[in-house]
Coordinates of C-alpha atoms in Angstrom, one line a residue:
M1 CA -79.0 8.0 -6.1
R2 CA -82.2 7.6 -3.8
E3 CA -82.1 3.8 -4.9
W4 CA -78.3 3.5 -4.3
F5 CA -78.5 4.3 -0.8
M6 CA -80.9 2.2 0.0
N7 CA -79.2 -0.2 -1.6
M8 CA -76.5 0.5 0.9
R9 CA -78.0 0.8 3.4
I10 CA -79.5 -2.8 3.3
V11 CA -76.4 -4.1 2.9
L12 CA -74.5 -2.2 5.8
R13 CA -77.8 -3.6 7.9
K14 CA -76.9 -7.4 6.5
E15 CA -73.4 -6.9 7.8
W16 CA -74.6 -5.5 11.3
C17 CA -76.8 -8.2 11.5
D18 CA -73.6 -10.8 10.4
A19 CA -71.3 -8.6 13.0
L20 CA -73.7 -8.1 15.8
R21 CA -74.2 -12.3 15.5
D22 CA -70.4 -12.8 15.3
S23 CA -70.5 -12.4 18.8
K24 CA -67.0 -14.3 19.9
S25 CA -65.4 -11.5 17.9
L26 CA -67.2 -8.5 18.8
R27 CA -66.1 -9.1 22.6
M28 CA -62.3 -9.5 21.0
A29 CA -62.4 -6.3 19.3
L30 CA -64.3 -4.3 22.5
L31 CA -61.9 -5.8 24.7
M32 CA -59.0 -4.0 22.8
P33 CA -59.1 -1.2 24.3
V34 CA -60.3 -2.0 27.9
Y35 CA -56.8 -3.8 27.1
F36 CA -54.8 -1.2 25.5
V37 CA -55.6 1.3 28.5
G38 CA -55.0 -1.3 31.6
V39 CA -51.7 -1.7 29.4
F40 CA -50.8 2.5 29.7
V41 CA -52.2 2.5 33.9
A42 CA -50.7 -0.2 34.8
S43 CA -47.4 0.8 33.3
S44 CA -47.8 4.2 34.8
L45 CA -48.8 2.9 38.1
F46 CA -45.3 0.5 37.8
I47 CA -43.6 4.7 36.9
I48 CA -44.8 5.7 40.1
H49 CA -44.4 2.7 42.1
M50 CA -40.6 3.0 40.9
S51 CA -40.4 6.2 41.9
N52 CA -42.1 6.3 45.0
Q53 CA -39.6 3.6 45.6
S54 CA -36.8 5.6 44.7
R55 CA -37.2 8.2 46.5
A56 CA -38.2 6.6 49.5
T57 CA -34.4 4.7 49.3
T58 CA -32.4 8.2 48.9
S59 CA -34.8 9.4 51.9
E60 CA -32.8 7.4 54.0
P61 CA -29.3 8.0 54.9
I62 CA -26.8 6.7 52.7
K63 CA -24.0 4.7 54.8
L64 CA -20.0 5.0 53.4
A65 CA -17.3 2.3 54.6
V66 CA -14.0 3.9 54.8
V67 CA -10.7 2.8 55.0
G68 CA -8.7 5.3 57.1
A69 CA -10.7 7.5 57.8
E70 CA -8.7 9.4 60.3
F71 CA -6.3 9.7 57.3
L72 CA -8.8 12.6 56.2
P73 CA -10.8 14.2 58.7
P74 CA -11.9 17.4 56.1
L75 CA -13.8 14.8 53.5
I76 CA -15.5 12.4 56.5
D77 CA -16.4 15.3 58.0
W78 CA -17.8 17.1 54.7
L79 CA -19.4 13.6 53.9
Q80 CA -21.5 13.6 57.7
E81 CA -22.7 17.2 56.9
R82 CA -24.7 16.0 53.2
G83 CA -25.7 12.8 55.1
V84 CA -23.6 10.7 55.1
K85 CA -23.2 7.8 57.3
V86 CA -19.6 6.8 57.7
D87 CA -18.7 3.4 59.6
A88 CA -15.3 2.9 59.6
V89 CA -14.0 -0.7 58.3
D90 CA -10.6 -2.6 58.5
D91 CA -8.0 -3.0 55.9
D92 CA -9.9 -6.1 53.6
A93 CA -12.5 -3.5 52.8
Y94 CA -11.9 -4.6 48.6
Q95 CA -12.2 -8.3 50.0
Q96 CA -15.5 -7.4 51.9
V97 CA -17.1 -6.0 48.9
E98 CA -15.9 -8.9 46.4
R99 CA -17.4 -11.2 48.5
G100 CA -20.6 -9.3 48.7
D101 CA -20.5 -8.6 52.4
L102 CA -20.6 -4.4 51.8
G103 CA -21.9 -2.5 48.5
Y104 CA -18.8 -0.1 48.1
A105 CA -15.5 1.5 50.6
L106 CA -13.8 4.0 50.3
I107 CA -10.2 3.4 51.0
I108 CA -8.1 5.9 51.6
P109 CA -4.5 5.5 52.0
N110 CA -1.5 6.6 55.2
D111 CA 0.0 9.1 54.2
A112 CA -3.6 11.4 52.7
R113 CA -2.7 14.1 56.1
E114 CA 0.8 14.3 55.3
K115 CA -0.4 14.7 51.3
F116 CA -2.7 17.1 52.1
A117 CA -1.3 19.5 54.8
T118 CA 1.4 19.8 51.9
G119 CA -1.1 20.7 49.0
E120 CA -0.2 17.2 47.3
S121 CA -2.8 15.4 45.4
I122 CA -3.7 12.1 47.4
E123 CA -5.7 9.3 45.1
L124 CA -8.5 7.6 46.7
A125 CA -10.6 4.5 45.5
L126 CA -14.0 3.5 45.6
V127 CA -14.8 0.5 46.0
F128 CA -18.1 -1.5 44.4
D129 CA -19.3 -3.9 41.6
A130 CA -20.7 -1.6 38.5
T131 CA -23.1 -4.9 38.4
N132 CA -25.2 -4.0 41.3
S133 CA -27.6 -1.9 39.8
K134 CA -29.3 -1.1 42.8
L135 CA -26.0 1.2 44.4
Q136 CA -25.7 3.4 41.2
G137 CA -27.5 6.4 43.4
S138 CA -25.6 6.2 45.9
L139 CA -22.7 6.2 44.3
H140 CA -23.0 8.5 42.1
F141 CA -24.2 10.3 45.2
V142 CA -21.1 10.2 47.0
R143 CA -18.8 10.4 43.9
Q144 CA -20.5 14.3 43.2
Q145 CA -20.4 15.0 46.9
I146 CA -16.2 13.9 46.7
W147 CA -16.6 15.6 43.4
N148 CA -18.0 18.7 45.7
W149 CA -15.4 19.2 48.2
N150 CA -12.7 18.4 45.8
A151 CA -13.9 21.5 43.7
R152 CA -14.0 23.4 47.3
M153 CA -10.4 22.5 48.5
G154 CA -8.9 23.2 45.4
S155 CA -10.4 27.2 45.2
L156 CA -9.7 27.8 48.7
R157 CA -6.0 26.4 47.5
L158 CA -5.7 29.2 44.6
L159 CA -7.3 31.9 47.0
S160 CA -4.6 30.7 49.4
R161 CA -1.6 31.9 46.8
G162 CA -3.8 34.7 45.7
I163 CA -5.1 33.7 42.7
S164 CA -9.0 33.6 41.8
P165 CA -10.0 30.6 41.7
G166 CA -12.6 31.3 38.0
I167 CA -9.3 30.8 36.2
T168 CA -9.2 26.8 36.4
N169 CA -13.1 27.2 36.3
P170 CA -13.9 29.6 33.1
V171 CA -17.5 28.2 32.3
Y172 CA -20.6 27.3 34.9
I173 CA -23.7 25.9 33.8
R174 CA -26.7 26.4 35.3
D175 CA -30.0 24.4 33.8
L176 CA -32.8 25.6 33.0
N177 CA -35.6 23.4 32.0
I178 CA -38.8 25.2 30.3
A179 CA -40.4 22.6 30.1
S180 CA -43.7 23.0 32.1
D181 CA -45.2 20.0 34.2
E182 CA -47.5 19.1 31.0
K183 CA -44.4 18.3 29.0
M184 CA -43.0 16.4 30.9
G185 CA -45.8 14.0 30.6
F186 CA -44.3 12.7 27.7
F187 CA -41.7 10.7 28.9
V188 CA -45.1 8.7 30.8
M189 CA -47.3 9.3 28.0
A190 CA -45.0 8.0 25.1
S191 CA -46.7 4.8 23.6
L192 CA -50.0 6.2 24.1
P193 CA -50.8 7.6 20.1
M194 CA -49.1 5.0 19.3
L195 CA -52.0 2.9 21.5
L196 CA -54.4 4.3 20.1
I197 CA -54.0 4.6 16.5
L198 CA -53.4 0.5 16.1
T199 CA -56.5 0.4 17.3
A200 CA -57.8 2.4 14.8
F201 CA -56.1 -0.2 12.8
I202 CA -56.7 -3.4 14.1
S203 CA -59.9 -3.6 15.8
S204 CA -61.6 -4.1 13.1
V205 CA -59.2 -6.6 11.0
G206 CA -61.8 -9.3 11.6
F207 CA -64.8 -8.3 9.8
S208 CA -63.4 -6.9 6.9
A209 CA -62.0 -10.0 6.2
D210 CA -64.9 -11.9 7.0
M211 CA -66.9 -9.5 4.6
T212 CA -64.4 -9.7 1.8
A213 CA -62.7 -13.1 2.2
G214 CA -64.6 -14.9 3.9
E215 CA -67.4 -14.2 2.0
R216 CA -65.7 -15.5 -1.1
E217 CA -64.7 -18.5 1.3
R218 CA -68.2 -19.1 1.6
R219 CA -69.3 -18.9 -1.7
S220 CA -71.9 -15.8 -0.3
L221 CA -69.8 -12.9 -2.6
E222 CA -71.3 -14.5 -5.8
S223 CA -75.2 -14.1 -5.0
L224 CA -74.4 -10.4 -3.2
L225 CA -73.3 -9.6 -7.3
I226 CA -76.3 -11.1 -8.5
T227 CA -78.7 -8.5 -6.6
P228 CA -79.9 -5.2 -8.0
A229 CA -76.6 -3.0 -5.8
S230 CA -74.1 -1.9 -7.3
S231 CA -70.5 -2.6 -7.2
A232 CA -70.2 0.6 -5.1
A233 CA -73.2 0.5 -3.1
L234 CA -71.6 -3.1 -2.2
A235 CA -68.2 -1.7 -1.0
I236 CA -69.5 1.1 0.5
G237 CA -71.6 -0.6 2.8
K238 CA -69.5 -3.0 3.6
W239 CA -66.7 -0.8 4.3
F240 CA -69.1 1.5 6.1
T241 CA -70.0 -1.6 8.7
S242 CA -66.2 -1.8 9.4
F243 CA -66.1 1.8 9.9
S244 CA -69.1 2.6 12.6
L245 CA -67.5 -0.5 14.0
T246 CA -64.2 0.8 14.7
L247 CA -65.5 4.5 15.7
S248 CA -67.3 1.7 18.6
V249 CA -64.6 0.2 19.8
L250 CA -62.5 3.8 19.4
L251 CA -65.6 5.6 21.5
V252 CA -65.3 2.7 24.3
E253 CA -61.2 3.5 24.3
V254 CA -61.3 7.3 24.5
V255 CA -63.9 6.9 27.9
L256 CA -61.8 4.5 30.0
L257 CA -59.3 7.0 28.6
A258 CA -60.8 9.2 30.4
V259 CA -61.6 7.4 33.6
A260 CA -57.3 6.6 33.7
F261 CA -56.4 10.1 33.3
A262 CA -59.3 11.6 36.5
Y263 CA -57.5 8.0 38.5
V264 CA -54.3 7.7 38.1
P265 CA -51.8 9.5 40.5
F266 CA -49.0 11.3 38.2
K267 CA -48.8 14.6 40.9
E268 CA -46.3 11.4 42.1
L269 CA -44.5 11.6 39.6
G270 CA -44.6 15.5 39.5
L271 CA -46.2 15.8 36.5
R272 CA -50.1 17.3 35.6
V273 CA -51.7 15.7 33.1
D274 CA -54.3 18.0 32.1
V275 CA -56.2 16.6 29.6
S276 CA -59.5 17.9 28.9
V277 CA -63.0 16.1 28.1
V278 CA -62.5 19.6 24.8
D279 CA -59.1 17.3 24.2
L280 CA -60.2 13.7 23.8
A281 CA -63.0 15.0 21.4
C282 CA -60.1 16.1 19.6
V283 CA -58.5 13.9 19.7
Y284 CA -61.3 11.1 18.8
V285 CA -61.7 13.9 15.7
V286 CA -57.9 12.8 14.6
L287 CA -58.6 8.4 15.5
I288 CA -62.0 9.1 13.2
S289 CA -59.5 9.9 10.6
V290 CA -56.8 7.2 10.8
A291 CA -60.4 4.6 11.4
L292 CA -61.4 6.1 8.1
L293 CA -58.0 5.8 6.0
A294 CA -57.1 1.7 8.0
T295 CA -60.7 0.3 6.9
A296 CA -60.8 1.3 3.7
L297 CA -56.8 -0.2 3.3
Q298 CA -58.1 -3.3 5.3
F299 CA -60.9 -4.2 2.0
V300 CA -57.9 -4.0 -0.1
I301 CA -55.8 -5.8 1.3
S302 CA -58.2 -8.6 2.5
L303 CA -59.5 -8.4 -1.1
F304 CA -57.0 -10.3 -2.4
A305 CA -57.1 -12.9 0.1
R306 CA -57.0 -16.2 -1.6
N307 CA -59.3 -17.4 1.8
F308 CA -59.9 -16.0 5.9
K309 CA -56.7 -17.1 6.6
D310 CA -54.7 -15.6 4.4
A311 CA -56.7 -11.9 4.2
Q312 CA -55.9 -12.0 7.9
T313 CA -52.1 -13.0 7.5
Y314 CA -52.1 -9.8 5.4
M315 CA -53.5 -7.8 7.6
G316 CA -50.9 -8.7 10.3
L317 CA -48.3 -7.6 8.4
M318 CA -50.2 -4.5 7.4
V319 CA -50.3 -3.4 11.4
F320 CA -46.4 -2.7 10.7
L321 CA -46.9 0.0 7.8
P322 CA -48.4 2.5 11.3
M323 CA -45.9 1.7 13.3
V324 CA -42.6 2.6 11.0
P325 CA -43.3 6.3 11.8
L326 CA -44.3 5.5 15.0
F327 CA -41.2 4.1 16.4
Y328 CA -39.1 7.0 14.7
T329 CA -41.0 9.5 16.6
M330 CA -41.1 8.2 19.7
F331 CA -37.8 7.3 19.8
N332 CA -36.4 10.6 18.2
P333 CA -38.8 12.5 20.5
S334 CA -37.1 16.1 19.2
A335 CA -37.6 14.6 15.1
Y336 CA -40.3 17.3 13.5
E337 CA -40.4 18.7 10.2
E338 CA -43.5 20.3 9.0
W339 CA -43.9 17.1 6.4
F340 CA -44.4 15.5 8.7
R341 CA -47.8 16.8 8.7
W342 CA -48.7 15.5 5.6
V343 CA -47.9 12.5 5.5
P344 CA -50.8 9.4 6.4
V345 CA -50.5 8.6 10.0
L346 CA -47.8 10.1 11.1
S347 CA -50.2 13.8 11.2
Q348 CA -52.0 12.2 13.4
Q349 CA -49.6 11.2 16.0
V350 CA -47.8 13.7 15.9
L351 CA -51.3 15.8 16.0
V352 CA -52.6 13.7 18.5
K353 CA -49.2 13.8 21.0
D354 CA -49.9 17.7 21.0
L355 CA -53.1 17.2 22.5
L356 CA -52.2 15.0 25.3
L357 CA -49.0 16.7 26.2
G358 CA -50.9 20.3 25.4
G359 CA -48.9 21.5 22.3
D360 CA -50.1 23.8 20.2
V361 CA -52.5 22.9 17.9
A362 CA -54.4 24.9 15.2
P363 CA -57.6 24.0 13.0
F364 CA -55.6 23.5 9.7
H365 CA -53.6 20.8 11.2
F366 CA -57.1 18.7 11.4
F367 CA -57.1 20.5 8.1
Q368 CA -54.2 18.6 7.2
A369 CA -55.3 15.6 9.0
W370 CA -58.4 14.8 7.2
I371 CA -57.7 15.6 3.5
V372 CA -54.8 13.1 3.5
A373 CA -57.0 10.8 5.1
I374 CA -59.9 11.3 2.9
L375 CA -58.4 11.6 -0.5
L376 CA -56.3 8.2 0.1
A377 CA -59.8 6.1 1.9
I378 CA -61.8 7.5 -1.4
L379 CA -58.4 5.8 -4.0
F380 CA -59.4 2.4 -2.2
L381 CA -63.0 1.8 -1.8
Y382 CA -62.3 2.9 -5.7
Y383 CA -60.3 0.5 -6.7
T384 CA -62.2 -2.0 -4.3
A385 CA -65.5 -1.3 -6.3
S386 CA -63.3 -1.5 -9.1
Q387 CA -62.6 -5.1 -8.8
L388 CA -64.9 -6.2 -7.0
R389 CA -67.1 -8.2 -9.9
K390 CA -64.2 -9.6 -11.6
P391 CA -63.5 -13.2 -11.7
K392 CA -60.3 -13.7 -10.3
I393 CA -61.9 -11.0 -7.3
V394 CA -65.2 -13.5 -7.0
Y395 CA -63.0 -16.6 -7.3
G396 CA -60.3 -16.7 -6.2
I397 CA -58.3 -18.3 -9.1

């Protein structure tokens, strides 16, 4: 056993020397967390900028061009009390909106005063261009205020006739959002678990391919196989090199995330992103289980590639494996079943999301994520070691 560990350590040292010698691939691997965290920070700052811009737009008085404002003074007074700036325009408002001179306009018919006095319904026309997305917020506000006035007038008419307004409104809905500010941060951090898990899957792809398919292509794999080291020592030594490289990259990413959480102004969105150092440490522990599984799978895939280029192609397709459950839960955030925690990658994704958003996390959840990853990693490494000395693998025939 001592000799086995010594052989494995020699293989590990040899592969680490080769990896450090390949400075270009090492730089690319270490730039990956910088890129992913940069994407997260840039998207968060963009959302904050858009929110501030929208808030600045809504703080300005909404302008409404009205044709026939003198025919329905109660509605005009209601709108002005709600902060709408009413501008009277000529009868060609429809043409002005069509030409783009006006964003939207409200047309009140000439007989509105008489119909309002007799209690008849009045047909108002709100003219707008639905393709102009910049006006949707103002249009929604104006339309909502008109509906509010309409409901108020309807209730007053019923009361004047001795009828309770509750007859026409049997149900009222009051929204009670129980989600905490931390959980509301999901809309900002929905993609973060996917970025973290993708880093664990692809950060050491090039090194794993080079240690198997690359060495076979250079005919250096044969030299390793004629040494006294066993197939298991060779496989685990190579795998541990990729595994340790992945852990280094993930550590850089978690540290960068800690800096990002400290300086990105999430409070401007009304969100309280309270991710402590302990939470990030737990996230790193979960990501270690992903790296354990991902690097072992990389060796199985690259083992059957004819050359280094084929291995990279196959591993590029491997990235889609974790993306399927990740996209499913990302676009269906309410979807959750207890068996999710026994599914590889999906279990880690759910656990990372709970850690970042302040969800309920139990020690058994860590056990579920780790036990599945360990069993699959052992299976993949055992298969790699058993196939390593076969002629089909050594010579690529």
